[in-house]
mmCIF file of C-alpha atoms in Angstrom:
data_model
loop_
_atom_site.group_PDB
_atom_site.id
_atom_site.type_symbol
_atom_site.label_atom_id
_atom_site.label_comp_id
_atom_site.label_asym_id
_atom_site.label_seq_id
_atom_site.Cartn_x
_atom_site.Cartn_y
_atom_site.Cartn_z
ATOM 1 C CA MET N 1 11.648 38.943 49.871
ATOM 2 C CA ILE N 2 8.875 37.122 47.987
ATOM 3 C CA ASN N 3 7.421 38.982 45.043
ATOM 4 C CA LYS N 4 3.806 40.008 45.824
ATOM 5 C CA THR N 5 2.595 39.132 42.332
ATOM 6 C CA ARG N 6 3.940 35.627 42.759
ATOM 7 C CA VAL N 7 2.191 35.268 46.129
ATOM 8 C CA ASN N 8 -1.092 36.378 44.555
ATOM 9 C CA ASP N 9 -0.617 33.843 41.755
ATOM 10 C CA LEU N 10 -0.300 31.083 44.359
ATOM 11 C CA GLN N 11 -3.077 32.425 46.588
ATOM 12 C CA PRO N 12 -5.391 34.209 44.141
ATOM 13 C CA PHE N 13 -8.190 34.696 46.663
ATOM 14 C CA ALA N 14 -6.045 36.047 49.493
ATOM 15 C CA GLU N 15 -7.476 39.538 48.988
ATOM 16 C CA LEU N 16 -11.071 38.361 48.620
ATOM 17 C CA THR N 17 -12.252 39.220 52.125
ATOM 18 C CA PRO N 18 -15.947 39.342 53.121
ATOM 19 C CA GLU N 19 -15.707 43.131 52.936
ATOM 20 C CA VAL N 20 -14.458 42.951 49.349
ATOM 21 C CA VAL N 21 -17.284 40.548 48.421
ATOM 22 C CA LEU N 22 -19.879 42.928 49.859
ATOM 23 C CA ASP N 23 -18.220 45.902 48.151
ATOM 24 C CA ALA N 24 -18.278 44.016 44.832
ATOM 25 C CA ALA N 25 -21.974 43.306 45.279
ATOM 26 C CA ALA N 26 -22.707 46.919 46.125
ATOM 27 C CA ALA N 27 -20.668 48.245 43.197
ATOM 28 C CA SER N 28 -22.753 46.052 40.882
ATOM 29 C CA GLY N 29 -26.019 47.413 42.227
ATOM 30 C CA LEU N 30 -27.045 44.314 44.161
ATOM 31 C CA GLU N 31 -27.768 46.260 47.391
ATOM 32 C CA PRO N 32 -26.326 43.748 49.902
ATOM 33 C CA ASP N 33 -27.776 43.791 53.413
ATOM 34 C CA GLY N 34 -24.556 42.605 55.071
ATOM 35 C CA ARG N 35 -25.555 38.958 55.336
ATOM 36 C CA LEU N 36 -22.952 36.752 53.693
ATOM 37 C CA PHE N 37 -22.281 33.029 53.964
ATOM 38 C CA ALA N 38 -19.350 31.193 52.343
ATOM 39 C CA LEU N 39 -20.408 28.053 50.465
ATOM 40 C CA ASN N 40 -18.287 24.975 49.900
ATOM 41 C CA SER N 41 -16.073 25.428 46.839
ATOM 42 C CA TYR N 42 -12.392 24.807 46.128
ATOM 43 C CA GLU N 43 -11.768 25.898 42.553
ATOM 44 C CA ASN N 44 -13.686 29.163 42.828
ATOM 45 C CA ARG N 45 -15.040 31.091 45.802
ATOM 46 C CA VAL N 46 -18.818 31.040 46.243
ATOM 47 C CA TYR N 47 -20.986 33.031 48.654
ATOM 48 C CA GLN N 48 -24.645 33.169 49.592
ATOM 49 C CA LEU N 49 -25.709 36.804 49.729
ATOM 50 C CA GLY N 50 -28.720 38.190 51.561
ATOM 51 C CA ALA N 51 -31.731 36.414 53.008
ATOM 52 C CA GLY N 52 -35.341 35.602 52.237
ATOM 53 C CA GLU N 53 -36.572 36.328 48.730
ATOM 54 C CA ARG N 54 -33.521 38.492 47.952
ATOM 55 C CA GLN N 55 -30.915 35.727 48.222
ATOM 56 C CA LEU N 56 -28.295 35.381 45.520
ATOM 57 C CA VAL N 57 -25.218 33.226 45.036
ATOM 58 C CA LEU N 58 -22.030 35.014 43.986
ATOM 59 C CA LYS N 59 -19.350 32.951 42.229
ATOM 60 C CA PHE N 60 -15.879 34.513 42.048
ATOM 61 C CA TYR N 61 -13.906 32.823 39.287
ATOM 62 C CA ARG N 62 -10.369 31.598 39.878
ATOM 63 C CA PRO N 63 -8.057 33.927 37.928
ATOM 64 C CA ALA N 64 -6.371 32.516 34.818
ATOM 65 C CA ARG N 65 -8.414 29.313 34.735
ATOM 66 C CA TRP N 66 -11.039 30.274 32.134
ATOM 67 C CA ASN N 67 -10.803 33.279 29.864
ATOM 68 C CA ASP N 68 -13.723 35.671 29.391
ATOM 69 C CA ALA N 69 -14.923 33.924 26.230
ATOM 70 C CA GLN N 70 -14.994 30.522 27.945
ATOM 71 C CA ILE N 71 -16.930 31.911 30.908
ATOM 72 C CA GLY N 72 -19.244 33.609 28.431
ATOM 73 C CA GLU N 73 -20.016 30.246 26.826
ATOM 74 C CA GLU N 74 -20.763 28.759 30.241
ATOM 75 C CA HIS N 75 -23.263 31.567 30.828
ATOM 76 C CA GLU N 76 -24.755 31.292 27.348
ATOM 77 C CA PHE N 77 -25.244 27.537 27.652
ATOM 78 C CA THR N 78 -26.821 27.873 31.108
ATOM 79 C CA ALA N 79 -29.158 30.622 29.899
ATOM 80 C CA GLU N 80 -30.110 28.483 26.890
ATOM 81 C CA LEU N 81 -30.995 25.605 29.217
ATOM 82 C CA ALA N 82 -33.007 27.875 31.496
ATOM 83 C CA ALA N 83 -34.914 29.283 28.503
ATOM 84 C CA ALA N 84 -35.895 25.712 27.640
ATOM 85 C CA GLU N 85 -37.235 25.348 31.201
ATOM 86 C CA LEU N 86 -34.435 23.063 32.345
ATOM 87 C CA PRO N 87 -33.842 23.168 36.116
ATOM 88 C CA VAL N 88 -30.584 25.147 36.185
ATOM 89 C CA ALA N 89 -29.270 28.198 37.980
ATOM 90 C CA ALA N 90 -28.645 30.719 35.184
ATOM 91 C CA PRO N 91 -26.518 33.840 35.798
ATOM 92 C CA VAL N 92 -28.313 37.108 36.428
ATOM 93 C CA ALA N 93 -27.702 39.891 33.879
ATOM 94 C CA ILE N 94 -26.765 43.165 35.555
ATOM 95 C CA GLY N 95 -26.440 46.168 33.301
ATOM 96 C CA GLY N 96 -26.663 43.827 30.323
ATOM 97 C CA ALA N 97 -23.715 41.682 31.469
ATOM 98 C CA THR N 98 -23.492 38.384 33.350
ATOM 99 C CA LEU N 99 -19.705 38.443 33.892
ATOM 100 C CA LEU N 100 -19.018 41.189 36.429
ATOM 101 C CA ARG N 101 -15.778 42.760 37.628
ATOM 102 C CA TYR N 102 -14.563 44.320 40.826
ATOM 103 C CA GLN N 103 -10.893 45.167 41.355
ATOM 104 C CA GLU N 104 -8.960 42.171 39.964
ATOM 105 C CA PHE N 105 -11.844 39.727 40.424
ATOM 106 C CA ARG N 106 -14.405 38.404 37.942
ATOM 107 C CA PHE N 107 -17.680 37.119 39.307
ATOM 108 C CA ALA N 108 -21.280 36.279 38.470
ATOM 109 C CA ALA N 109 -24.543 36.369 40.404
ATOM 110 C CA PHE N 110 -26.957 33.437 40.351
ATOM 111 C CA PRO N 111 -30.407 32.973 41.880
ATOM 112 C CA PHE N 112 -30.366 31.049 45.132
ATOM 113 C CA MET N 113 -32.100 27.720 44.480
ATOM 114 C CA ARG N 114 -33.485 25.786 47.394
ATOM 115 C CA GLY N 115 -33.030 22.049 47.452
ATOM 116 C CA ARG N 116 -31.668 19.087 49.341
ATOM 117 C CA ALA N 117 -29.123 16.399 48.634
ATOM 118 C CA PRO N 118 -30.340 13.944 45.977
ATOM 119 C CA GLU N 119 -31.889 10.702 47.214
ATOM 120 C CA LEU N 120 -31.589 8.533 44.147
ATOM 121 C CA ASP N 121 -32.881 5.401 45.863
ATOM 122 C CA ALA N 122 -36.348 6.949 46.073
ATOM 123 C CA PRO N 123 -38.884 5.411 43.639
ATOM 124 C CA GLU N 124 -38.392 6.628 40.054
ATOM 125 C CA ALA N 125 -35.731 9.151 41.107
ATOM 126 C CA ARG N 126 -33.151 7.810 38.658
ATOM 127 C CA GLN N 127 -35.663 7.747 35.828
ATOM 128 C CA LEU N 128 -36.462 11.382 36.541
ATOM 129 C CA LEU N 129 -32.775 12.223 36.623
ATOM 130 C CA GLY N 130 -32.260 10.395 33.334
ATOM 131 C CA ARG N 131 -35.059 12.421 31.717
ATOM 132 C CA SER N 132 -33.531 15.675 32.982
ATOM 133 C CA VAL N 133 -30.067 14.828 31.665
ATOM 134 C CA ALA N 134 -31.546 13.830 28.309
ATOM 135 C CA ARG N 135 -33.365 17.168 28.038
ATOM 136 C CA LEU N 136 -30.099 18.927 28.838
ATOM 137 C CA HIS N 137 -28.373 16.913 26.118
ATOM 138 C CA ARG N 138 -31.038 17.726 23.528
ATOM 139 C CA ILE N 139 -30.201 21.400 24.015
ATOM 140 C CA GLY N 140 -26.488 20.613 24.148
ATOM 141 C CA ALA N 141 -26.680 18.882 20.773
ATOM 142 C CA LEU N 142 -28.149 21.883 18.954
ATOM 143 C CA HIS N 143 -24.769 23.458 18.220
ATOM 144 C CA PRO N 144 -21.160 23.066 19.414
ATOM 145 C CA PHE N 145 -19.089 25.050 21.839
ATOM 146 C CA ARG N 146 -16.657 27.461 20.233
ATOM 147 C CA VAL N 147 -14.017 27.855 22.955
ATOM 148 C CA ARG N 148 -14.895 25.534 25.842
ATOM 149 C CA PRO N 149 -12.573 22.507 26.299
ATOM 150 C CA ARG N 150 -13.168 18.893 25.288
ATOM 151 C CA ILE N 151 -13.410 15.806 27.450
ATOM 152 C CA GLY N 152 -10.324 14.198 25.985
ATOM 153 C CA VAL N 153 -7.272 12.068 26.696
ATOM 154 C CA GLN N 154 -4.673 14.774 26.120
ATOM 155 C CA ARG N 155 -5.967 17.384 28.576
ATOM 156 C CA LEU N 156 -7.373 15.113 31.274
ATOM 157 C CA GLY N 157 -4.871 12.306 30.863
ATOM 158 C CA TRP N 158 -1.408 12.987 29.465
ATOM 159 C CA GLU N 159 -1.198 16.580 30.680
ATOM 160 C CA ALA N 160 -2.482 15.526 34.108
ATOM 161 C CA ARG N 161 0.140 12.775 34.269
ATOM 162 C CA THR N 162 2.886 15.292 33.502
ATOM 163 C CA GLN N 163 1.690 17.582 36.302
ATOM 164 C CA VAL N 164 1.825 14.760 38.851
ATOM 165 C CA LEU N 165 5.277 13.629 37.707
ATOM 166 C CA ARG N 166 6.536 17.183 38.226
ATOM 167 C CA SER N 167 5.034 17.457 41.699
ATOM 168 C CA GLU N 168 7.050 17.110 44.889
ATOM 169 C CA LEU N 169 4.002 15.492 46.503
ATOM 170 C CA LEU N 170 4.578 12.287 44.529
ATOM 171 C CA PRO N 171 7.147 10.324 46.597
ATOM 172 C CA HIS N 172 10.402 9.677 44.773
ATOM 173 C CA SER N 173 10.111 5.968 45.556
ATOM 174 C CA LEU N 174 6.828 5.782 43.611
ATOM 175 C CA ARG N 175 7.709 7.882 40.574
ATOM 176 C CA GLU N 176 8.754 4.972 38.413
ATOM 177 C CA SER N 177 5.686 2.939 39.391
ATOM 178 C CA TYR N 178 3.322 5.869 38.792
ATOM 179 C CA SER N 179 4.943 6.657 35.444
ATOM 180 C CA SER N 180 4.658 3.054 34.263
ATOM 181 C CA VAL N 181 1.126 2.394 35.497
ATOM 182 C CA SER N 182 -0.333 5.737 34.389
ATOM 183 C CA GLY N 183 1.302 5.345 30.983
ATOM 184 C CA ALA N 184 -0.174 1.869 30.560
ATOM 185 C CA LEU N 185 -3.574 3.135 31.676
ATOM 186 C CA LEU N 186 -3.524 6.009 29.200
ATOM 187 C CA GLU N 187 -2.592 3.694 26.353
ATOM 188 C CA ARG N 188 -5.750 1.726 27.070
ATOM 189 C CA VAL N 189 -7.837 4.878 27.434
ATOM 190 C CA SER N 190 -6.517 6.175 24.113
ATOM 191 C CA GLY N 191 -7.325 2.847 22.481
ATOM 192 C CA ALA N 192 -10.875 2.918 23.854
ATOM 193 C CA PHE N 193 -11.487 6.435 22.556
ATOM 194 C CA SER N 194 -10.094 5.468 19.153
ATOM 195 C CA ALA N 195 -12.407 2.438 19.016
ATOM 196 C CA ALA N 196 -15.358 4.686 19.866
ATOM 197 C CA ALA N 197 -14.403 7.399 17.400
ATOM 198 C CA GLY N 198 -17.901 7.400 15.904
ATOM 199 C CA VAL N 199 -19.544 8.505 19.156
ATOM 200 C CA ARG N 200 -20.960 12.022 18.865
ATOM 201 C CA GLU N 201 -19.714 14.903 20.991
ATOM 202 C CA ILE N 202 -22.145 17.479 22.345
ATOM 203 C CA ARG N 203 -22.191 20.271 24.885
ATOM 204 C CA LEU N 204 -22.290 18.709 28.359
ATOM 205 C CA HIS N 205 -22.615 19.643 32.001
ATOM 206 C CA GLY N 206 -19.201 17.978 32.206
ATOM 207 C CA ASP N 207 -19.045 17.407 35.972
ATOM 208 C CA CYS N 208 -22.443 15.895 36.654
ATOM 209 C CA HIS N 209 -21.928 14.227 40.029
ATOM 210 C CA LEU N 210 -24.193 14.307 43.061
ATOM 211 C CA GLY N 211 -22.312 17.248 44.579
ATOM 212 C CA ASN N 212 -23.454 19.396 41.645
ATOM 213 C CA LEU N 213 -27.100 18.443 42.031
ATOM 214 C CA LEU N 214 -29.854 19.550 44.361
ATOM 215 C CA TRP N 215 -33.306 18.023 44.624
ATOM 216 C CA ASN N 216 -36.639 19.705 45.250
ATOM 217 C CA GLU N 217 -40.294 18.737 44.952
ATOM 218 C CA HIS N 218 -40.002 18.805 41.131
ATOM 219 C CA GLY N 219 -36.800 16.767 40.850
ATOM 220 C CA PRO N 220 -33.127 17.549 40.150
ATOM 221 C CA LEU N 221 -31.555 21.012 39.964
ATOM 222 C CA PHE N 222 -28.270 21.488 38.088
ATOM 223 C CA VAL N 223 -26.454 24.139 40.102
ATOM 224 C CA ASP N 224 -22.976 24.511 38.582
ATOM 225 C CA LEU N 225 -21.795 24.343 34.964
ATOM 226 C CA ASP N 226 -18.302 25.637 35.701
ATOM 227 C CA ASP N 227 -16.796 22.556 34.002
ATOM 228 C CA CYS N 228 -19.128 22.416 31.003
ATOM 229 C CA ALA N 229 -17.308 20.894 28.051
ATOM 230 C CA ALA N 230 -17.749 19.040 24.786
ATOM 231 C CA GLY N 231 -17.730 15.275 24.978
ATOM 232 C CA PRO N 232 -19.701 12.015 24.767
ATOM 233 C CA PRO N 233 -23.126 12.122 26.457
ATOM 234 C CA VAL N 234 -22.243 9.219 28.776
ATOM 235 C CA GLN N 235 -19.928 11.605 30.660
ATOM 236 C CA ASP N 236 -23.004 13.134 32.314
ATOM 237 C CA LEU N 237 -24.407 9.738 33.324
ATOM 238 C CA TRP N 238 -21.733 7.417 34.643
ATOM 239 C CA MET N 239 -20.938 9.376 37.828
ATOM 240 C CA MET N 240 -24.481 8.670 39.064
ATOM 241 C CA LEU N 241 -23.618 4.987 39.572
ATOM 242 C CA SER N 242 -22.271 3.399 42.742
ATOM 243 C CA GLY N 243 -22.133 0.124 44.625
ATOM 244 C CA ALA N 244 -21.693 -3.485 43.558
ATOM 245 C CA PRO N 245 -21.898 -4.469 39.853
ATOM 246 C CA ALA N 246 -25.486 -5.711 40.145
ATOM 247 C CA GLU N 247 -26.525 -2.468 41.847
ATOM 248 C CA GLN N 248 -24.847 -0.377 39.164
ATOM 249 C CA GLN N 249 -26.567 -2.338 36.390
ATOM 250 C CA SER N 250 -29.938 -1.740 38.039
ATOM 251 C CA GLN N 251 -29.185 1.968 38.488
ATOM 252 C CA TRP N 252 -28.001 2.191 34.886
ATOM 253 C CA GLU N 253 -31.165 0.604 33.540
ATOM 254 C CA ALA N 254 -33.278 3.096 35.493
ATOM 255 C CA LEU N 255 -31.240 6.049 34.220
ATOM 256 C CA LEU N 256 -31.489 4.842 30.620
ATOM 257 C CA GLU N 257 -35.218 4.214 30.990
ATOM 258 C CA GLY N 258 -35.691 7.887 31.748
ATOM 259 C CA TYR N 259 -33.013 9.110 29.341
ATOM 260 C CA SER N 260 -34.478 7.269 26.347
ATOM 261 C CA GLN N 261 -37.765 9.140 26.709
ATOM 262 C CA PHE N 262 -36.089 12.344 25.486
ATOM 263 C CA ALA N 263 -32.864 11.318 23.719
ATOM 264 C CA GLU N 264 -31.237 8.341 22.047
ATOM 265 C CA PHE N 265 -28.303 6.630 23.729
ATOM 266 C CA ASP N 266 -25.559 5.048 21.642
ATOM 267 C CA SER N 267 -24.742 1.705 23.298
ATOM 268 C CA LEU N 268 -21.127 2.058 22.119
ATOM 269 C CA GLU N 269 -20.687 4.733 24.781
ATOM 270 C CA VAL N 270 -20.807 2.065 27.490
ATOM 271 C CA THR N 271 -17.252 1.147 26.477
ATOM 272 C CA LEU N 272 -16.137 4.652 27.467
ATOM 273 C CA ILE N 273 -17.343 4.539 31.071
ATOM 274 C CA GLU N 274 -14.220 2.984 32.582
ATOM 275 C CA PRO N 275 -11.850 5.039 30.373
ATOM 276 C CA LEU N 276 -13.703 8.178 31.503
ATOM 277 C CA ARG N 277 -13.393 7.032 35.116
ATOM 278 C CA ALA N 278 -9.645 6.586 34.540
ATOM 279 C CA LEU N 279 -9.341 10.128 33.179
ATOM 280 C CA ARG N 280 -11.171 11.458 36.228
ATOM 281 C CA MET N 281 -8.802 9.584 38.541
ATOM 282 C CA LEU N 282 -5.765 10.994 36.769
ATOM 283 C CA HIS N 283 -7.124 14.514 36.480
ATOM 284 C CA HIS N 284 -8.263 14.727 40.106
ATOM 285 C CA ALA N 285 -4.789 13.986 41.440
ATOM 286 C CA ALA N 286 -3.264 16.490 39.030
ATOM 287 C CA TRP N 287 -5.828 19.116 40.035
ATOM 288 C CA VAL N 288 -4.949 18.819 43.720
ATOM 289 C CA VAL N 289 -1.178 18.906 43.232
ATOM 290 C CA HIS N 290 -1.521 21.838 40.826
ATOM 291 C CA ARG N 291 -3.539 23.814 43.418
ATOM 292 C CA TRP N 292 -1.509 22.720 46.449
ATOM 293 C CA ARG N 293 -0.145 26.238 47.143
ATOM 294 C CA ASP N 294 -3.713 27.477 47.599
ATOM 295 C CA PRO N 295 -4.234 27.119 51.384
ATOM 296 C CA ALA N 296 -7.711 25.665 50.863
ATOM 297 C CA PHE N 297 -6.275 22.511 49.282
ATOM 298 C CA PRO N 298 -3.926 21.227 52.029
ATOM 299 C CA ARG N 299 -6.766 21.811 54.487
ATOM 300 C CA ALA N 300 -9.244 19.878 52.344
ATOM 301 C CA PHE N 301 -6.894 17.100 51.130
ATOM 302 C CA PRO N 302 -4.225 16.627 53.856
ATOM 303 C CA TRP N 303 -3.694 12.990 52.867
ATOM 304 C CA PHE N 304 -2.137 14.055 49.540
ATOM 305 C CA ALA N 305 1.069 14.788 51.451
ATOM 306 C CA GLU N 306 1.250 11.227 52.831
ATOM 307 C CA PRO N 307 3.158 8.437 51.006
ATOM 308 C CA ARG N 308 0.479 5.880 51.890
ATOM 309 C CA TYR N 309 -2.070 7.854 49.847
ATOM 310 C CA TRP N 310 0.135 7.616 46.771
ATOM 311 C CA GLU N 311 0.790 3.906 47.355
ATOM 312 C CA ARG N 312 -2.980 3.278 47.359
ATOM 313 C CA TYR N 313 -3.472 5.600 44.400
ATOM 314 C CA VAL N 314 -0.942 3.782 42.206
ATOM 315 C CA GLN N 315 -2.642 0.511 43.160
ATOM 316 C CA ASP N 316 -6.029 1.988 42.202
ATOM 317 C CA LEU N 317 -4.638 2.956 38.796
ATOM 318 C CA LEU N 318 -3.282 -0.562 38.319
ATOM 319 C CA GLU N 319 -6.702 -1.996 39.161
ATOM 320 C CA GLN N 320 -8.281 0.394 36.672
ATOM 321 C CA VAL N 321 -6.009 -1.000 33.956
ATOM 322 C CA ALA N 322 -7.399 -4.462 34.714
ATOM 323 C CA THR N 323 -10.963 -3.116 34.724
ATOM 324 C CA ILE N 324 -10.563 -1.596 31.264
ATOM 325 C CA ASP N 325 -9.054 -4.848 30.015
ATOM 326 C CA SER N 326 -12.168 -6.713 31.199
ATOM 327 C CA PRO N 327 -15.549 -6.752 29.387
ATOM 328 C CA PRO N 328 -17.716 -3.707 30.135
ATOM 329 C CA LEU N 329 -19.472 -3.965 33.486
ATOM 330 C CA LEU N 330 -22.704 -2.433 32.169
ATOM 331 C CA GLN N 331 -24.953 -3.348 29.302
ATOM 332 C CA GLY N 332 -26.179 -0.432 27.177
#
């Protein structure tokens, strides 16, 4: 017989039924009207509550990922940004607290913010986004995090590599290749971070990709700071780039044009873009294999169980080694 505690560790949201979500809202004084809609989220569980002007978003935190102090810093940073009139969804204080509890779950309530998917090819959209990120960074630079993690090679690189090597999802026939290529990649990433040791670290959004942005008539909305961390400012910029090298250079120039209106950009950070991309590649694979026992992950990433995915992935890592060895694609 499988121990129930162990099952709950592997499937931490198994008991989070719609009824439990509504009960949690009611117990916190939110007066739910029964209307509940699950939003797309893998790491946590997120729900839209209510309708009309009374809509809220409830985020139930994955147990054992962040401790209370780390979640508290996420909330403090978001509230600090909102107080500076940055376009963010800041947690709602209920009874003087933003981190709420119901049964074994921790959750927070956020205002529902209307918006659409970003359309960065619209005129001056990237300049506007650059200005918004720079304003966020000006607040982020005021003081450091105390307990939030860093964007660094150890956590996102070496520890991620170890998780993948321990996973049964990595085919045995590719273990040696993955070990060799990922090791070589991390040596280059470590060297790049050492060469850029003078780059400042500030409080960041940390996961500033288009999926964490909405757009309204005023511009971008930052909707999720669940991965906020300390690191180089370029971390919040490089994921906005896509396409051929010439396209990325044009996009980069537009972002920096807006960014430089509110904050200075250290051109040395350009050398960290491809190392940061490498860390994201390594960490993403480790994240999926680490969460594989959560039923949401095999449904969302079925290809992770296929050898051909891992063959392509090892090749992608090898190509990233060559990219880092080449001159930087972008000019700061």
